[in-house]
Structures are given as structure tokens and as C-alpha cells.
mmCIF file of C-alpha atoms in Angstrom:
data_model
loop_
_atom_site.group_PDB
_atom_site.id
_atom_site.type_symbol
_atom_site.label_atom_id
_atom_site.label_comp_id
_atom_site.label_asym_id
_atom_site.label_seq_id
_atom_site.Cartn_x
_atom_site.Cartn_y
_atom_site.Cartn_z
ATOM 1 C CA MET A 1 -43.288 -9.599 36.159
ATOM 2 C CA SER A 2 -45.922 -11.870 33.754
ATOM 3 C CA GLU A 3 -42.876 -14.257 31.126
ATOM 4 C CA GLU A 4 -44.531 -13.117 27.524
ATOM 5 C CA LYS A 5 -45.432 -15.927 24.759
ATOM 6 C CA PRO A 6 -43.699 -15.331 20.989
ATOM 7 C CA ASN A 7 -47.744 -15.328 19.642
ATOM 8 C CA GLN A 8 -49.321 -13.685 22.449
ATOM 9 C CA ALA A 9 -51.327 -11.039 21.288
ATOM 10 C CA LYS A 10 -51.394 -7.394 22.038
ATOM 11 C CA LEU A 11 -50.663 -6.905 25.586
ATOM 12 C CA PRO A 12 -53.336 -4.926 27.229
ATOM 13 C CA PRO A 13 -52.180 -1.742 30.507
ATOM 14 C CA THR A 14 -52.636 -3.181 33.296
ATOM 15 C CA SER A 15 -52.170 -1.423 37.464
ATOM 16 C CA ALA A 16 -52.117 1.980 36.160
ATOM 17 C CA LEU A 17 -54.298 2.336 34.335
ATOM 18 C CA ASP A 18 -57.565 -0.342 35.631
ATOM 19 C CA ASN A 19 -60.466 1.238 34.038
ATOM 20 C CA SER A 20 -62.234 -1.394 31.484
ATOM 21 C CA SER A 21 -61.807 0.777 28.169
ATOM 22 C CA THR A 22 -57.814 0.089 28.222
ATOM 23 C CA ASP A 23 -57.867 -3.232 27.025
ATOM 24 C CA GLU A 24 -56.996 -2.872 23.606
ATOM 25 C CA PHE A 25 -55.285 0.534 22.079
ATOM 26 C CA GLY A 26 -58.154 0.632 19.274
ATOM 27 C CA ASN A 27 -58.097 5.331 18.811
ATOM 28 C CA TRP A 28 -55.070 5.826 20.594
ATOM 29 C CA PHE A 29 -52.876 8.248 19.802
ATOM 30 C CA GLU A 30 -49.029 7.349 18.517
ATOM 31 C CA TYR A 31 -45.685 8.804 19.384
ATOM 32 C CA PRO A 32 -43.024 6.770 18.163
ATOM 33 C CA VAL A 33 -39.363 7.369 20.144
ATOM 34 C CA ARG A 34 -35.510 5.798 20.422
ATOM 35 C CA VAL A 35 -34.010 5.802 23.517
ATOM 36 C CA GLN A 36 -30.520 7.724 23.181
ATOM 37 C CA PRO A 37 -27.641 8.234 25.978
ATOM 38 C CA HIS A 38 -28.428 11.211 27.543
ATOM 39 C CA GLN A 39 -31.515 9.861 28.544
ATOM 40 C CA THR A 40 -29.919 6.383 30.256
ATOM 41 C CA ASP A 41 -28.809 6.368 32.991
ATOM 42 C CA TYR A 42 -24.933 4.159 33.691
ATOM 43 C CA ALA A 43 -26.284 0.798 32.440
ATOM 44 C CA GLY A 44 -27.678 2.088 29.342
ATOM 45 C CA VAL A 45 -31.453 1.473 30.620
ATOM 46 C CA VAL A 46 -33.678 4.246 30.431
ATOM 47 C CA TRP A 47 -33.885 6.888 32.927
ATOM 48 C CA HIS A 48 -36.749 6.978 34.812
ATOM 49 C CA GLY A 49 -38.007 11.259 34.475
ATOM 50 C CA SER A 50 -37.554 9.875 30.370
ATOM 51 C CA TYR A 51 -40.053 8.337 29.875
ATOM 52 C CA LEU A 52 -42.568 11.434 31.191
ATOM 53 C CA ALA A 53 -40.518 13.860 29.111
ATOM 54 C CA TRP A 54 -41.830 11.177 26.108
ATOM 55 C CA MET A 55 -45.628 11.561 27.410
ATOM 56 C CA GLU A 56 -45.424 15.514 28.122
ATOM 57 C CA GLU A 57 -44.146 14.801 24.213
ATOM 58 C CA ALA A 58 -46.450 12.290 22.871
ATOM 59 C CA ARG A 59 -48.778 14.769 24.616
ATOM 60 C CA ILE A 60 -48.338 17.233 22.818
ATOM 61 C CA GLU A 61 -47.877 16.302 19.673
ATOM 62 C CA CYS A 62 -51.399 15.194 19.936
ATOM 63 C CA LEU A 63 -52.873 17.884 21.094
ATOM 64 C CA ARG A 64 -50.910 19.142 17.487
ATOM 65 C CA SER A 65 -53.177 16.448 15.253
ATOM 66 C CA ILE A 66 -56.510 18.098 16.334
ATOM 67 C CA GLY A 67 -55.591 21.547 15.455
ATOM 68 C CA ILE A 68 -54.739 22.510 19.345
ATOM 69 C CA GLU A 69 -51.248 24.006 19.476
ATOM 70 C CA PHE A 70 -49.248 24.945 22.872
ATOM 71 C CA ALA A 71 -47.868 27.979 22.240
ATOM 72 C CA ASP A 72 -51.924 28.830 21.631
ATOM 73 C CA LEU A 73 -52.761 28.369 24.846
ATOM 74 C CA VAL A 74 -50.010 30.173 26.471
ATOM 75 C CA ALA A 75 -50.260 33.647 24.670
ATOM 76 C CA ILE A 76 -54.675 33.338 25.322
ATOM 77 C CA GLY A 77 -53.252 33.006 28.898
ATOM 78 C CA CYS A 78 -53.903 28.708 29.671
ATOM 79 C CA ASP A 79 -51.456 26.566 30.980
ATOM 80 C CA LEU A 80 -51.510 23.068 31.327
ATOM 81 C CA PRO A 81 -50.114 21.465 34.488
ATOM 82 C CA VAL A 82 -50.049 17.656 35.781
ATOM 83 C CA VAL A 83 -52.258 17.745 39.003
ATOM 84 C CA GLU A 84 -51.652 13.800 39.265
ATOM 85 C CA LEU A 85 -49.701 11.027 37.522
ATOM 86 C CA SER A 86 -49.988 7.320 38.544
ATOM 87 C CA VAL A 87 -47.067 5.612 36.223
ATOM 88 C CA ARG A 88 -46.014 2.120 36.178
ATOM 89 C CA TYR A 89 -43.092 0.489 34.927
ATOM 90 C CA HIS A 90 -43.547 -3.125 33.269
ATOM 91 C CA ARG A 91 -40.386 -3.738 31.977
ATOM 92 C CA SER A 92 -36.689 -1.621 31.259
ATOM 93 C CA ILE A 93 -36.465 -0.688 27.569
ATOM 94 C CA GLN A 94 -32.286 -0.230 26.800
ATOM 95 C CA LEU A 95 -30.389 2.739 24.771
ATOM 96 C CA GLY A 96 -30.647 2.579 21.145
ATOM 97 C CA MET A 97 -34.861 0.817 21.408
ATOM 98 C CA ALA A 98 -37.193 2.148 19.594
ATOM 99 C CA ALA A 99 -40.269 2.396 21.346
ATOM 100 C CA VAL A 100 -44.059 4.130 20.897
ATOM 101 C CA VAL A 101 -46.205 5.992 23.660
ATOM 102 C CA LYS A 102 -49.750 5.722 23.063
ATOM 103 C CA THR A 103 -51.867 8.481 24.180
ATOM 104 C CA ARG A 104 -55.193 9.154 24.803
ATOM 105 C CA MET A 105 -57.400 12.034 26.527
ATOM 106 C CA ALA A 106 -59.787 9.558 28.872
ATOM 107 C CA GLU A 107 -61.461 12.377 30.591
ATOM 108 C CA VAL A 108 -62.900 15.912 30.362
ATOM 109 C CA THR A 109 -64.473 16.709 34.364
ATOM 110 C CA GLY A 110 -64.791 20.063 34.205
ATOM 111 C CA VAL A 111 -61.227 21.552 33.786
ATOM 112 C CA ARG A 112 -59.089 18.904 34.728
ATOM 113 C CA ILE A 113 -58.647 16.285 32.126
ATOM 114 C CA ASN A 114 -57.581 13.012 31.777
ATOM 115 C CA TRP A 115 -55.471 11.281 29.771
ATOM 116 C CA ASP A 116 -53.493 7.446 29.374
ATOM 117 C CA TYR A 117 -50.483 6.421 28.720
ATOM 118 C CA ALA A 118 -49.114 2.929 27.424
ATOM 119 C CA ILE A 119 -45.558 2.418 25.891
ATOM 120 C CA VAL A 120 -44.417 -0.829 23.766
ATOM 121 C CA SER A 121 -42.523 -1.881 21.479
ATOM 122 C CA THR A 122 -42.738 -1.567 17.976
ATOM 123 C CA ASP A 123 -44.517 -4.998 17.423
ATOM 124 C CA GLU A 124 -46.496 -3.749 20.984
ATOM 125 C CA GLN A 125 -45.391 -7.518 22.172
ATOM 126 C CA GLN A 126 -43.567 -5.975 24.924
ATOM 127 C CA LEU A 127 -44.894 -3.132 27.537
ATOM 128 C CA TYR A 128 -42.742 -1.224 29.125
ATOM 129 C CA VAL A 129 -44.817 1.501 30.804
ATOM 130 C CA THR A 130 -48.549 2.260 31.680
ATOM 131 C CA ALA A 131 -49.409 5.477 33.516
ATOM 132 C CA LYS A 132 -52.672 8.079 33.671
ATOM 133 C CA VAL A 133 -51.709 12.263 33.671
ATOM 134 C CA THR A 134 -54.103 14.119 35.166
ATOM 135 C CA LEU A 135 -53.607 18.393 33.766
ATOM 136 C CA VAL A 136 -56.088 21.331 34.802
ATOM 137 C CA ALA A 137 -56.566 24.343 32.475
ATOM 138 C CA LEU A 138 -54.938 26.759 34.695
ATOM 139 C CA ASP A 139 -54.841 30.897 34.300
ATOM 140 C CA ARG A 140 -51.597 31.788 33.787
ATOM 141 C CA GLU A 141 -51.903 36.214 34.855
ATOM 142 C CA ARG A 142 -54.113 34.811 37.802
ATOM 143 C CA GLY A 143 -52.262 32.000 38.664
ATOM 144 C CA LYS A 144 -55.809 30.187 39.150
ATOM 145 C CA ILE A 145 -57.460 26.915 38.604
ATOM 146 C CA MET A 146 -60.058 28.525 35.029
ATOM 147 C CA ARG A 147 -64.066 28.085 35.914
ATOM 148 C CA GLN A 148 -64.242 26.904 32.118
ATOM 149 C CA LEU A 149 -61.849 25.532 29.404
ATOM 150 C CA PRO A 150 -61.566 28.077 26.343
ATOM 151 C CA PRO A 151 -63.913 27.674 24.041
ATOM 152 C CA SER A 152 -61.744 27.079 21.119
ATOM 153 C CA PHE A 153 -59.598 24.174 23.232
ATOM 154 C CA LYS A 154 -62.921 23.063 24.996
ATOM 155 C CA ASP A 155 -63.808 22.094 20.577
ATOM 156 C CA ALA A 156 -61.291 20.737 19.905
ATOM 157 C CA LEU A 157 -61.539 19.123 22.439
ATOM 158 C CA ALA A 158 -65.090 17.414 21.372
ATOM 159 C CA LYS A 159 -62.985 16.663 18.971
ATOM 160 C CA ILE A 160 -59.995 14.160 19.775
ATOM 161 C CA SER A 161 -63.187 12.898 22.695
ATOM 162 C CA ALA A 162 -65.504 12.022 19.638
ATOM 163 C CA LEU A 163 -62.828 9.720 18.116
ATOM 164 C CA ASN A 164 -61.806 8.061 21.731
ATOM 165 C CA ASN A 165 -65.220 6.714 21.454
#
């Protein structure tokens, strides 16, 4: 890892996020977290799975912010399982530290929804984790991938997509 310079500008995500549209954190949904004891190992370092839980929480809250309640999706028989995940751990986070999980919907292709993530320090000077997650819309009753997104969900996703462009 390279050393950080104190007056360095915001750090761009790297590796797990390798497309050119990730060169800054504009238009990202922000979800603040603080490391709790149950999220760490015995040395007080965040356990790798905790980052995944934070990313899911951020994604659910991002969807809520545009009017999509996950419970409503479940009620209409739609689930959004993770089908692909790429994570790069840049720097560890310690017990008690605060961080910000930044997420944005990167792309919707049919029923595939791609999300980008960056977990950074509250001042955005330290980059801890970058990730990409792909979800698919699944018909819960049939256990099969849907042919298309439910109309209300698709319309709400169009709002967030417009914000990211």
C-alpha cells in the first residue's frame, strides 16, 4: 500500500472498481458506520464479513431513500440475491473507528443490478475497502430469475440512475 499524504485530495476507489466513472465520490449514497465489538476479531480489527454486512445495509438504505422498501419487494415475490461479488481490502479499520460506506447503483442490465462501493474514513482521506456487487431479480415463488424487473422497482431505479449521471 502506498503512504497517504496529509493534504491529499479524496482517494478514488481502485481495483475492485476499475471503470473510469469511479474517479470521484460525487452522487454516492453515504451510510455512516462505527465499529462495534461484535464486528471485530480478537485484535480489534474489523472482521472481513462485517464489511459485506455494512455494504448490504447501505444498499438497503439507498433503495429506501428512493422509495423502495425491501419488505415491499419481498411482498410482491421479488428477491435480490447477490450473484457476484468482488472486494478489495486496502486498509483495516479498528474497534471504535467511524467510517462511511459509499454506494451507488452503477448499471442495470435487464434484471442484473450492479453496485459500486467504497468504505472510507469520515474525512475521505483513507480508503479501506472497494467493492462491486451484482444482484439479480429472483421470483421467490418459482425460485427462478425474473424476465424483467417489477414495474414499480424499475421506475424507482430509473430515478437513482438519473442521479448518478
